[in-house]
CSV table of C-alpha atoms in Angstrom, one decimal:
chain,number,residue,atom,x,y,z
A,22,UNK,CA,-36.0,10.7,130.6
A,23,UNK,CA,-38.5,7.7,131.5
A,24,UNK,CA,-38.2,6.7,135.0
A,25,UNK,CA,-37.8,2.9,135.9
A,26,UNK,CA,-40.0,1.7,138.7
A,27,UNK,CA,-40.9,-1.3,140.3
A,28,UNK,CA,-44.2,-2.7,138.8
A,29,UNK,CA,-44.9,-4.6,142.0
A,30,UNK,CA,-45.5,-1.5,144.2
A,31,UNK,CA,-48.2,1.1,144.6
A,32,UNK,CA,-48.5,4.5,146.3
A,33,UNK,CA,-51.3,4.9,148.7
A,34,UNK,CA,-52.8,8.3,149.7
A,35,UNK,CA,-54.3,8.0,153.3
A,36,UNK,CA,-56.4,11.2,152.4
A,37,UNK,CA,-59.4,13.0,153.6
A,38,UNK,CA,-57.1,15.0,156.3
A,39,UNK,CA,-58.1,17.5,154.9
A,40,UNK,CA,-59.2,16.2,151.4
A,41,UNK,CA,-57.8,19.0,149.3
A,42,UNK,CA,-54.4,18.1,151.0
A,43,UNK,CA,-54.7,14.6,149.6
A,44,UNK,CA,-55.5,15.9,146.2
A,45,UNK,CA,-52.6,18.3,146.5
A,46,UNK,CA,-50.0,15.2,147.4
A,47,UNK,CA,-51.5,13.2,144.6
A,48,UNK,CA,-51.1,16.3,142.4
A,49,UNK,CA,-47.3,16.7,143.2
A,50,UNK,CA,-46.6,13.1,142.8
A,51,UNK,CA,-47.8,13.3,139.3
A,52,UNK,CA,-46.0,16.7,138.4
A,53,UNK,CA,-42.9,15.3,140.2
A,54,UNK,CA,-42.6,12.1,138.5
A,55,UNK,CA,-40.2,12.3,135.3
A,56,UNK,CA,-41.8,10.8,132.1
A,57,UNK,CA,-41.3,11.0,128.5
A,58,UNK,CA,-44.6,12.7,128.2
A,59,UNK,CA,-46.9,9.9,128.1
A,60,UNK,CA,-49.6,8.8,130.6
A,61,UNK,CA,-48.2,5.4,130.8
A,62,UNK,CA,-45.1,6.5,132.4
A,63,UNK,CA,-47.0,7.7,135.7
A,64,UNK,CA,-47.0,5.5,139.0
A,65,UNK,CA,-49.6,3.6,140.5
A,66,UNK,CA,-51.5,5.6,142.9
A,67,UNK,CA,-54.5,4.5,145.3
A,68,UNK,CA,-55.9,7.5,146.8
A,69,UNK,CA,-58.4,6.9,149.5
A,70,UNK,CA,-60.3,9.9,150.9
A,71,UNK,CA,-62.9,9.0,153.8
A,72,UNK,CA,-63.1,12.1,155.7
A,73,UNK,CA,-66.1,11.1,157.5
A,74,UNK,CA,-64.0,8.4,159.3
A,75,UNK,CA,-61.5,10.4,160.8
A,76,UNK,CA,-62.1,12.7,163.6
A,77,UNK,CA,-60.6,16.3,163.8
A,78,UNK,CA,-57.0,15.7,164.8
A,79,UNK,CA,-56.3,18.8,167.0
A,80,UNK,CA,-59.6,18.4,168.8
A,81,UNK,CA,-58.9,14.4,169.3
A,82,UNK,CA,-55.6,15.3,170.9
A,83,UNK,CA,-56.6,18.3,172.9
A,84,UNK,CA,-59.7,16.4,174.2
A,85,UNK,CA,-57.4,13.4,175.1
A,86,UNK,CA,-58.8,10.9,172.6
A,87,UNK,CA,-56.1,10.2,170.0
A,88,UNK,CA,-57.4,6.9,169.2
A,89,UNK,CA,-60.5,8.2,167.1
A,90,UNK,CA,-58.3,9.3,164.2
A,91,UNK,CA,-55.6,6.7,164.6
A,92,UNK,CA,-58.2,3.9,164.2
A,93,UNK,CA,-60.1,5.5,161.4
A,94,UNK,CA,-57.0,5.8,159.3
A,95,UNK,CA,-55.8,2.5,160.1
A,96,UNK,CA,-59.3,0.9,158.9
A,97,UNK,CA,-59.0,3.1,155.7
A,98,UNK,CA,-55.4,1.8,154.8
A,99,UNK,CA,-56.4,-1.9,155.7
A,100,UNK,CA,-59.1,-1.4,153.1
A,101,UNK,CA,-56.7,0.2,150.6
A,102,UNK,CA,-54.3,-2.8,151.3
A,103,UNK,CA,-57.2,-5.4,150.0
A,104,UNK,CA,-57.0,-3.3,146.8
A,105,UNK,CA,-53.4,-4.0,146.5
A,106,UNK,CA,-53.7,-7.5,147.5
A,107,UNK,CA,-55.9,-8.0,144.7
A,108,UNK,CA,-53.5,-6.5,142.4
A,109,UNK,CA,-50.8,-8.5,144.0
A,110,UNK,CA,-48.9,-5.1,144.8
A,111,UNK,CA,-47.0,-4.0,147.7
A,112,UNK,CA,-48.3,-0.7,149.2
A,113,UNK,CA,-46.3,2.4,150.2
A,114,UNK,CA,-48.6,4.7,152.3
A,115,UNK,CA,-48.6,8.0,153.6
A,116,UNK,CA,-50.9,10.6,155.2
A,117,UNK,CA,-50.3,14.1,154.3
A,118,UNK,CA,-51.6,15.8,157.5
A,119,UNK,CA,-49.1,17.3,159.9
A,120,UNK,CA,-51.2,17.0,163.0
A,121,UNK,CA,-51.9,13.2,162.4
A,122,UNK,CA,-48.2,12.7,163.1
A,123,UNK,CA,-48.5,13.9,166.6
A,124,UNK,CA,-46.9,10.8,168.4
A,125,UNK,CA,-50.1,10.3,170.4
A,126,UNK,CA,-52.1,9.5,167.0
A,127,UNK,CA,-49.2,8.1,165.1
A,128,UNK,CA,-48.0,5.7,167.4
A,129,UNK,CA,-51.6,4.3,168.0
A,130,UNK,CA,-52.2,4.4,164.3
A,131,UNK,CA,-49.0,2.1,163.6
A,132,UNK,CA,-50.1,-0.2,166.6
A,133,UNK,CA,-53.6,-0.8,164.9
A,134,UNK,CA,-51.9,-1.6,161.5
A,135,UNK,CA,-49.6,-4.1,163.2
A,136,UNK,CA,-52.6,-5.6,165.1
A,137,UNK,CA,-54.5,-6.0,161.9
A,138,UNK,CA,-51.5,-7.7,160.4
A,139,UNK,CA,-50.7,-5.1,157.7
A,140,UNK,CA,-47.8,-5.4,155.3
A,141,UNK,CA,-48.1,-1.8,154.2
A,142,UNK,CA,-44.7,0.1,154.2
A,143,UNK,CA,-45.9,3.5,156.0
A,144,UNK,CA,-43.9,6.6,155.4
A,145,UNK,CA,-43.6,9.3,158.1
A,146,UNK,CA,-43.8,12.9,156.7
A,147,UNK,CA,-42.3,14.7,159.7
A,148,UNK,CA,-39.4,12.0,159.7
A,149,UNK,CA,-38.5,12.6,156.1
A,150,UNK,CA,-38.6,16.3,156.6
A,151,UNK,CA,-36.2,16.4,159.4
A,152,UNK,CA,-33.8,13.9,157.5
A,153,UNK,CA,-34.1,16.4,154.4
A,154,UNK,CA,-33.0,19.1,156.6
A,155,UNK,CA,-30.3,17.3,158.2
A,156,UNK,CA,-29.1,16.0,154.8
A,157,UNK,CA,-29.2,19.1,152.7
A,158,UNK,CA,-28.5,21.7,155.1
A,159,UNK,CA,-26.1,20.1,157.6
A,160,UNK,CA,-24.9,23.5,158.9
A,161,UNK,CA,-28.4,24.7,160.1
A,162,UNK,CA,-29.1,24.6,163.9
A,163,UNK,CA,-32.1,26.8,164.5
A,164,UNK,CA,-35.4,26.0,162.4
A,165,UNK,CA,-38.7,28.3,162.3
A,166,UNK,CA,-41.9,26.7,162.4
A,167,UNK,CA,-45.2,27.7,161.0
A,168,UNK,CA,-48.3,25.7,161.7
A,169,UNK,CA,-51.8,25.7,163.0
A,170,UNK,CA,-52.6,26.6,166.6
A,171,UNK,CA,-53.4,22.8,166.9
A,172,UNK,CA,-50.1,21.4,165.6
A,173,UNK,CA,-48.1,23.9,167.6
A,174,UNK,CA,-49.9,23.0,170.8
A,175,UNK,CA,-49.4,19.6,170.3
A,176,UNK,CA,-45.8,20.0,169.7
A,177,UNK,CA,-45.6,17.9,166.6
A,178,UNK,CA,-42.5,19.4,165.0
A,179,UNK,CA,-41.0,21.1,167.9
A,180,UNK,CA,-40.6,17.6,169.9
A,181,UNK,CA,-39.5,15.9,167.1
A,182,UNK,CA,-36.9,18.5,166.0
A,183,UNK,CA,-35.6,18.8,169.9
A,184,UNK,CA,-34.9,15.5,169.7
A,185,UNK,CA,-32.8,15.6,166.5
A,186,UNK,CA,-31.0,18.3,168.5
A,187,UNK,CA,-32.4,21.4,166.7
A,188,UNK,CA,-33.4,24.6,168.1
A,189,UNK,CA,-36.8,25.8,167.2
A,190,UNK,CA,-38.4,29.2,166.9
A,191,UNK,CA,-42.0,30.3,166.4
A,192,UNK,CA,-44.0,33.3,165.9
A,193,UNK,CA,-45.3,35.3,168.9
A,194,UNK,CA,-48.5,36.1,167.3
A,195,UNK,CA,-49.7,32.6,166.7
A,196,UNK,CA,-53.3,34.0,166.5
A,197,UNK,CA,-52.5,36.1,163.5
A,198,UNK,CA,-50.7,32.9,161.7
A,199,UNK,CA,-54.1,31.0,162.7
A,200,UNK,CA,-56.2,33.8,160.9
A,201,UNK,CA,-53.8,33.7,158.0
A,202,UNK,CA,-55.2,30.2,157.3
A,203,UNK,CA,-58.6,30.1,158.7
A,204,UNK,CA,-60.1,33.6,158.4
A,205,UNK,CA,-63.2,33.4,156.6
A,206,UNK,CA,-62.8,36.6,154.8
A,207,UNK,CA,-59.2,36.4,153.8
A,208,UNK,CA,-57.9,33.1,155.2
A,209,UNK,CA,-56.1,30.7,152.8
A,210,UNK,CA,-58.9,27.8,153.4
A,211,UNK,CA,-61.4,30.4,152.5
A,212,UNK,CA,-60.3,32.4,149.6
A,213,UNK,CA,-59.1,31.2,146.2
A,214,UNK,CA,-56.6,32.4,144.9
A,215,UNK,CA,-54.8,33.3,148.1
A,216,UNK,CA,-55.7,36.7,149.0
A,217,UNK,CA,-52.8,39.5,149.2
A,218,UNK,CA,-53.6,39.7,152.9
A,219,UNK,CA,-52.8,36.1,153.5
A,220,UNK,CA,-49.5,36.4,151.8
A,221,UNK,CA,-48.7,39.6,153.7
A,222,UNK,CA,-48.9,38.0,157.1
A,223,UNK,CA,-47.1,35.1,155.8
A,224,UNK,CA,-44.0,37.3,154.8
A,225,UNK,CA,-44.3,39.3,157.9
A,226,UNK,CA,-44.0,36.0,160.1
A,227,UNK,CA,-40.9,34.9,157.8
A,228,UNK,CA,-39.3,38.4,158.7
A,229,UNK,CA,-40.2,37.8,162.5
A,230,UNK,CA,-38.6,34.2,162.2
A,231,UNK,CA,-35.5,35.3,160.5
A,232,UNK,CA,-34.9,38.0,163.3
A,233,UNK,CA,-35.2,35.3,165.5
A,234,UNK,CA,-32.4,33.4,164.0
A,235,UNK,CA,-34.3,30.8,162.0
A,236,UNK,CA,-31.9,29.5,159.2
A,237,UNK,CA,-35.0,27.6,157.7
A,238,UNK,CA,-38.5,27.6,158.0
A,239,UNK,CA,-40.8,24.4,158.1
A,240,UNK,CA,-44.4,25.3,156.4
A,241,UNK,CA,-45.8,22.9,158.8
A,242,UNK,CA,-49.5,23.1,157.5
A,243,UNK,CA,-50.7,21.8,154.3
A,244,UNK,CA,-52.3,25.1,153.4
A,245,UNK,CA,-49.1,27.5,154.0
A,246,UNK,CA,-47.3,26.6,150.8
A,247,UNK,CA,-50.3,28.0,148.6
A,248,UNK,CA,-49.6,31.5,149.9
A,249,UNK,CA,-45.7,31.1,150.2
A,250,UNK,CA,-44.9,29.0,147.2
A,251,UNK,CA,-41.3,30.3,146.8
A,252,UNK,CA,-38.4,27.8,147.8
A,253,UNK,CA,-36.7,30.4,149.7
A,254,UNK,CA,-37.5,33.6,151.5
A,255,UNK,CA,-34.3,36.2,151.9
A,256,UNK,CA,-32.2,33.3,151.6
A,257,UNK,CA,-33.6,31.1,154.0
A,258,UNK,CA,-35.0,27.9,152.8
A,259,UNK,CA,-38.6,27.4,153.2
A,260,UNK,CA,-39.6,23.6,153.7
A,261,UNK,CA,-42.6,22.1,152.4
A,262,UNK,CA,-43.2,18.7,153.9
A,263,UNK,CA,-46.0,17.4,151.3
A,264,UNK,CA,-43.4,18.2,148.5
A,265,UNK,CA,-40.9,16.1,150.1
A,266,UNK,CA,-43.4,13.2,151.0
A,267,UNK,CA,-44.2,13.0,147.4
A,268,UNK,CA,-40.6,12.8,146.3
A,269,UNK,CA,-39.9,10.1,148.8
A,270,UNK,CA,-43.2,8.3,147.7
A,271,UNK,CA,-41.9,8.3,144.2
A,272,UNK,CA,-38.5,7.3,145.4
A,273,UNK,CA,-40.0,4.2,147.4
A,274,UNK,CA,-41.8,2.7,144.4
A,275,UNK,CA,-39.1,3.1,142.0
A,276,UNK,CA,-36.4,1.2,143.8
B,2,UNK,CA,-75.4,23.7,154.8
B,3,UNK,CA,-74.5,20.2,155.4
B,4,UNK,CA,-75.6,17.9,152.9
B,5,UNK,CA,-76.9,14.4,153.9
B,6,UNK,CA,-75.3,11.6,151.9
B,7,UNK,CA,-75.8,7.8,152.1
B,8,UNK,CA,-72.9,6.3,153.9
B,9,UNK,CA,-73.0,3.2,152.4
B,10,UNK,CA,-72.0,4.6,149.1
B,11,UNK,CA,-68.6,5.4,147.7
B,12,UNK,CA,-67.4,7.6,144.9
B,13,UNK,CA,-64.8,5.6,142.6
B,14,UNK,CA,-62.3,7.6,140.1
B,15,UNK,CA,-61.2,5.2,137.3
B,16,UNK,CA,-58.3,7.4,137.1
B,17,UNK,CA,-54.6,7.7,135.1
B,18,UNK,CA,-56.3,8.6,131.6
B,19,UNK,CA,-54.6,11.1,132.0
B,20,UNK,CA,-53.5,11.4,135.8
B,21,UNK,CA,-54.1,15.2,135.8
B,22,UNK,CA,-57.6,14.5,134.6
B,23,UNK,CA,-58.4,12.3,137.4
B,24,UNK,CA,-56.8,14.6,139.9
B,25,UNK,CA,-59.1,17.6,138.5
B,26,UNK,CA,-62.3,15.6,138.9
B,27,UNK,CA,-61.3,14.6,142.5
B,28,UNK,CA,-60.8,18.4,143.4
B,29,UNK,CA,-64.0,19.5,141.6
B,30,UNK,CA,-66.0,16.7,143.6
B,31,UNK,CA,-64.4,18.4,147.0
B,32,UNK,CA,-65.1,21.7,145.9
B,33,UNK,CA,-68.8,21.2,144.6
B,34,UNK,CA,-69.6,19.5,147.7
B,35,UNK,CA,-71.6,21.6,150.2
B,36,UNK,CA,-70.2,21.3,153.7
B,37,UNK,CA,-70.3,23.4,156.9
B,38,UNK,CA,-66.5,23.7,156.7
B,39,UNK,CA,-65.6,20.5,158.3
B,40,UNK,CA,-63.5,17.9,156.6
B,41,UNK,CA,-66.0,15.3,158.0
B,42,UNK,CA,-68.6,16.5,155.8
B,43,UNK,CA,-66.8,15.4,152.6
B,44,UNK,CA,-68.1,12.2,150.7
B,45,UNK,CA,-65.8,9.0,150.3
B,46,UNK,CA,-63.6,8.9,147.3
B,47,UNK,CA,-61.5,6.0,146.0
B,48,UNK,CA,-59.3,7.4,143.4
B,49,UNK,CA,-57.4,4.7,141.6
B,50,UNK,CA,-54.9,5.9,139.2
B,51,UNK,CA,-52.9,3.2,137.1
B,52,UNK,CA,-51.8,4.8,133.8
B,53,UNK,CA,-49.5,2.1,132.9
B,54,UNK,CA,-52.5,-0.4,132.7
B,55,UNK,CA,-54.1,1.7,130.0
B,56,UNK,CA,-52.8,1.9,126.6
B,57,UNK,CA,-53.3,5.2,124.9
B,58,UNK,CA,-57.0,5.5,123.8
B,59,UNK,CA,-56.6,7.3,120.8
B,60,UNK,CA,-53.8,4.9,119.3
B,61,UNK,CA,-56.1,1.9,120.6
B,62,UNK,CA,-59.2,3.3,118.8
B,63,UNK,CA,-57.2,4.2,115.3
B,64,UNK,CA,-55.1,0.9,115.4
B,65,UNK,CA,-58.2,-1.2,115.9
B,66,UNK,CA,-57.7,-2.5,119.3
B,67,UNK,CA,-60.1,-0.8,121.6
B,68,UNK,CA,-59.9,-4.0,123.7
B,69,UNK,CA,-56.4,-2.9,125.5
B,70,UNK,CA,-57.9,0.2,127.7
B,71,UNK,CA,-61.3,-1.4,127.9
B,72,UNK,CA,-59.7,-4.7,129.7
B,73,UNK,CA,-57.1,-2.6,131.7
B,74,UNK,CA,-59.9,-0.2,133.3
B,75,UNK,CA,-62.2,-3.2,134.0
B,76,UNK,CA,-59.4,-4.7,136.0
B,77,UNK,CA,-58.6,-1.7,137.9
B,78,UNK,CA,-62.3,-1.0,138.6
B,79,UNK,CA,-62.5,-4.4,140.0
B,80,UNK,CA,-59.8,-3.9,142.3
B,81,UNK,CA,-61.3,-0.9,143.6
B,82,UNK,CA,-64.4,-2.9,144.0
B,83,UNK,CA,-62.6,-5.2,146.3
B,84,UNK,CA,-61.7,-2.3,148.7
B,85,UNK,CA,-65.3,-1.0,148.6
B,86,UNK,CA,-66.2,-4.9,149.6
B,87,UNK,CA,-64.0,-4.8,152.5
B,88,UNK,CA,-65.5,-1.7,153.6
B,89,UNK,CA,-69.2,-2.8,153.0
B,90,UNK,CA,-69.7,0.1,150.5
B,91,UNK,CA,-71.4,0.2,147.1
B,92,UNK,CA,-69.4,2.1,144.7
B,93,UNK,CA,-70.4,4.4,141.9
B,94,UNK,CA,-67.7,4.8,139.5
B,95,UNK,CA,-66.5,7.1,136.4
B,96,UNK,CA,-63.8,7.6,134.1
B,97,UNK,CA,-62.5,11.2,133.4
B,98,UNK,CA,-61.6,10.7,130.0
B,99,UNK,CA,-63.5,11.6,126.8
B,100,UNK,CA,-61.7,9.3,124.4
B,101,UNK,CA,-62.5,6.4,126.7
B,102,UNK,CA,-66.3,7.1,126.0
B,103,UNK,CA,-65.8,5.9,122.2
B,104,UNK,CA,-68.5,3.3,122.0
B,105,UNK,CA,-65.8,0.7,121.0
B,106,UNK,CA,-63.9,0.8,124.3
B,107,UNK,CA,-66.9,1.8,126.5
B,108,UNK,CA,-68.9,-1.1,125.5
B,109,UNK,CA,-66.3,-3.7,125.7
B,110,UNK,CA,-65.4,-2.0,129.0
B,111,UNK,CA,-68.9,-2.7,130.4
B,112,UNK,CA,-68.9,-6.1,129.1
B,113,UNK,CA,-65.9,-7.0,130.8
B,114,UNK,CA,-67.3,-5.5,134.4
B,115,UNK,CA,-70.1,-7.7,133.8
B,116,UNK,CA,-67.9,-10.8,132.9
B,117,UNK,CA,-66.2,-10.0,136.3
B,118,UNK,CA,-69.5,-10.0,138.2
B,119,UNK,CA,-68.9,-6.5,139.1
B,120,UNK,CA,-71.7,-4.8,141.0
B,121,UNK,CA,-70.4,-1.4,140.3
B,122,UNK,CA,-72.7,1.6,139.3
B,123,UNK,CA,-70.7,3.1,136.3
B,124,UNK,CA,-71.5,6.7,135.2
B,125,UNK,CA,-71.3,7.9,131.3
B,126,UNK,CA,-69.7,11.3,131.2
B,127,UNK,CA,-70.9,11.9,127.8
B,128,UNK,CA,-74.5,10.5,128.5
B,129,UNK,CA,-74.4,13.0,131.3
B,130,UNK,CA,-73.2,16.0,129.2
B,131,UNK,CA,-76.0,15.3,126.8
B,132,UNK,CA,-78.7,14.9,129.5
B,133,UNK,CA,-77.5,18.0,131.1
B,134,UNK,CA,-78.0,20.1,127.6
B,135,UNK,CA,-81.2,18.6,127.1
B,136,UNK,CA,-82.6,19.6,130.5
B,137,UNK,CA,-81.0,22.9,130.9
B,138,UNK,CA,-80.9,24.3,127.4
B,139,UNK,CA,-84.1,22.6,125.8
B,140,UNK,CA,-84.2,25.1,122.9
B,141,UNK,CA,-80.8,24.4,121.5
B,142,UNK,CA,-80.3,22.5,118.4
B,143,UNK,CA,-76.8,23.0,117.1
B,144,UNK,CA,-73.7,22.2,119.4
B,145,UNK,CA,-70.4,22.9,118.9
B,146,UNK,CA,-67.7,20.5,119.9
B,147,UNK,CA,-64.0,21.2,120.7
B,148,UNK,CA,-61.8,18.1,121.4
B,149,UNK,CA,-58.5,16.4,120.5
B,150,UNK,CA,-57.9,15.2,117.0
B,151,UNK,CA,-58.6,11.7,118.3
B,152,UNK,CA,-61.7,12.1,120.0
B,153,UNK,CA,-62.8,14.1,116.9
B,154,UNK,CA,-61.7,11.2,114.6
B,155,UNK,CA,-63.5,8.6,116.7
B,156,UNK,CA,-66.6,10.4,116.6
B,157,UNK,CA,-67.3,10.5,120.6
B,158,UNK,CA,-69.4,13.3,120.8
B,159,UNK,CA,-70.6,13.6,117.3
B,160,UNK,CA,-72.0,10.1,117.0
B,161,UNK,CA,-74.0,10.3,120.6
B,162,UNK,CA,-75.2,13.8,119.9
B,163,UNK,CA,-76.4,13.0,116.3
B,164,UNK,CA,-78.3,10.0,117.7
B,165,UNK,CA,-79.9,12.5,120.4
B,166,UNK,CA,-81.1,14.6,117.4
B,167,UNK,CA,-78.5,17.5,117.6
B,168,UNK,CA,-76.7,19.1,114.8
B,169,UNK,CA,-72.8,19.5,115.5
B,170,UNK,CA,-70.5,21.9,114.4
B,171,UNK,CA,-66.6,21.7,114.7
B,172,UNK,CA,-63.7,23.9,113.9
B,173,UNK,CA,-62.2,23.9,110.2
B,174,UNK,CA,-58.7,24.3,111.9
B,175,UNK,CA,-58.4,20.9,113.8
B,176,UNK,CA,-54.8,21.1,113.6
B,177,UNK,CA,-54.7,24.4,115.5
B,178,UNK,CA,-57.1,23.2,118.2
B,179,UNK,CA,-54.8,20.2,118.5
B,180,UNK,CA,-51.6,22.6,118.9
B,181,UNK,CA,-53.7,24.6,121.4
B,182,UNK,CA,-53.6,21.3,123.8
B,183,UNK,CA,-50.4,19.6,122.7
B,184,UNK,CA,-47.8,22.2,121.3
B,185,UNK,CA,-44.7,21.8,123.3
B,186,UNK,CA,-43.8,25.4,123.6
B,187,UNK,CA,-47.5,26.9,124.2
B,188,UNK,CA,-50.0,23.9,124.6
B,189,UNK,CA,-52.0,23.5,127.9
B,190,UNK,CA,-50.1,20.2,128.6
B,191,UNK,CA,-46.9,21.8,128.3
B,192,UNK,CA,-47.3,25.2,130.0
B,193,UNK,CA,-48.6,26.1,133.3
B,194,UNK,CA,-50.3,28.4,134.0
B,195,UNK,CA,-51.8,28.2,130.6
B,196,UNK,CA,-50.3,30.6,127.9
B,197,UNK,CA,-52.0,33.5,126.4
B,198,UNK,CA,-51.2,31.8,123.0
B,199,UNK,CA,-53.6,29.0,123.8
B,200,UNK,CA,-56.2,31.1,125.5
B,201,UNK,CA,-56.2,33.1,122.3
B,202,UNK,CA,-56.7,30.0,120.1
B,203,UNK,CA,-59.3,28.9,122.2
B,204,UNK,CA,-61.3,32.2,121.7
B,205,UNK,CA,-60.9,32.2,118.0
B,206,UNK,CA,-62.1,28.9,117.7
B,207,UNK,CA,-65.1,29.6,119.9
B,208,UNK,CA,-65.9,32.9,117.7
B,209,UNK,CA,-65.8,30.3,114.7
B,210,UNK,CA,-68.1,27.9,116.2
B,211,UNK,CA,-70.7,30.8,117.0
B,212,UNK,CA,-70.4,31.8,113.3
B,213,UNK,CA,-71.3,28.4,112.6
B,214,UNK,CA,-74.4,28.7,114.5
B,215,UNK,CA,-73.3,26.7,117.7
B,216,UNK,CA,-75.7,27.7,120.7
B,217,UNK,CA,-73.4,25.7,123.3
B,218,UNK,CA,-70.0,24.3,123.0
B,219,UNK,CA,-68.9,21.1,124.6
B,220,UNK,CA,-65.3,21.3,125.9
B,221,UNK,CA,-64.7,17.7,125.0
B,222,UNK,CA,-61.1,17.4,126.3
B,223,UNK,CA,-60.1,17.4,130.0
B,224,UNK,CA,-57.6,20.0,129.4
B,225,UNK,CA,-59.6,22.9,127.6
B,226,UNK,CA,-61.5,24.0,130.7
B,227,UNK,CA,-58.0,25.1,132.1
B,228,UNK,CA,-57.7,27.6,129.0
B,229,UNK,CA,-61.4,28.6,128.9
B,230,UNK,CA,-62.5,28.3,132.5
B,231,UNK,CA,-65.6,30.8,131.8
B,232,UNK,CA,-69.1,29.2,132.1
B,233,UNK,CA,-70.1,31.1,128.8
B,234,UNK,CA,-68.6,33.0,125.8
B,235,UNK,CA,-70.7,35.8,124.3
B,236,UNK,CA,-73.8,34.4,125.6
B,237,UNK,CA,-72.9,30.7,124.4
B,238,UNK,CA,-72.7,28.4,127.2
B,239,UNK,CA,-69.5,26.1,127.7
B,240,UNK,CA,-70.3,22.8,128.7
B,241,UNK,CA,-67.6,21.3,131.0
B,242,UNK,CA,-68.2,17.5,131.1
B,243,UNK,CA,-65.7,16.7,134.0
B,244,UNK,CA,-67.8,19.4,136.2
B,245,UNK,CA,-70.8,17.8,135.3
B,246,UNK,CA,-69.6,14.2,136.1
B,247,UNK,CA,-68.3,15.7,139.4
B,248,UNK,CA,-72.1,16.9,140.2
B,249,UNK,CA,-73.5,13.7,139.2
B,250,UNK,CA,-71.1,11.5,141.1
B,251,UNK,CA,-72.1,13.8,144.2
B,252,UNK,CA,-75.8,13.4,143.6
B,253,UNK,CA,-75.3,9.6,143.1
B,254,UNK,CA,-73.9,9.0,146.6
B,255,UNK,CA,-76.1,11.4,148.2
B,256,UNK,CA,-79.3,9.8,147.2
């Protein structure tokens, strides 16, 4: 069925962090949009990927310089807004990077947009993920988190989940989870299609989190859903924040 | 090895025709860019996908109204240029749609950009494909073309290849090739991953073109490489125009 949408709105992807995560979000927006099969039913998307303008988020946080990524992405999104203005469109923007949502980066980013006089609506992937869990799984109290070492050390999900009243559990073997993503011979970033070894590690960690009482698991790194594409594992929902972000962006421009 | 590139340039994808073809070009640009493994080594890409502004290209050509898609895409690219201007960047643009390159659309599109005072550099995917064949396979004289019925009827590749002095061959069963792409139960557009039936049809048509003397085959529809991902078939090179376009865009902004 063809969806109605508000033709004065445009989705903006603040991409490049990393570049393939932006492409994955873009693809999911297309695949999750209901159409009659015609190209013309698809939503407007401006995807601006300027990786060289955004320092590594984990290094910035651990090195005490969250301003670098915050200001870089604010500059990118204000440039995207110039394109929206030219088309008389309201932009609905999002950044598909978990670590970018660490409060030290995110809050400075929001401040920089405000200082630039931006009128963009910016969606927060982590808030959307937590709202989704609260709404769709109201009985859940303990949530497993899988993420890179950087996202874990900076407490992106753990902090906001604790504020929302959830208990969280993570793996005792973070090094192994990091290797699942980064190892140069079998990691998700290095090998396509995903190696059996990476998939095996993912399942072992899910079993561990289930043993620790996790009632849902957030795949808190944009690479993880490639190795764990299922929507659940032994009855536990696997939550893909990028997919939820795609759905929320679609809803935002349809209203 | 890290590549050098010109930081005052940006790649622009005139997307939405169709939306997934734009995403595929964007992904190939990322995957074909040599990096040291850091996000920051990647090139700047502005991908603007506004499918609703671009009428169906085949219908426009067969209905005698090539102006619709031409002016829609010109408007999109001038909006993208406003974003480049804001960032003080020179844009290098391309449109990953074979049918859009039919001279009736392409020439009007170029004219509209000139009328708008655009300073964009625009790359032509079909010219790049023919130049590639001439340079890399200098001995070849007869080229097979696989495309949608629309691209075939409008002679996008056949015309330019004939001008360049090549003989061309196409399938005697265009209806079957069309079904390989569009059939709602087994076609490439409908079924992911690609069905065995679609792959089988692709190989049958390649065999037919080889029998007719084709020394290379152009996969002249952005969907076809999904079913025929190999770089050759029984010694005949399979030419993927979107891949060549990705490589040429990378070269353009690296200079």
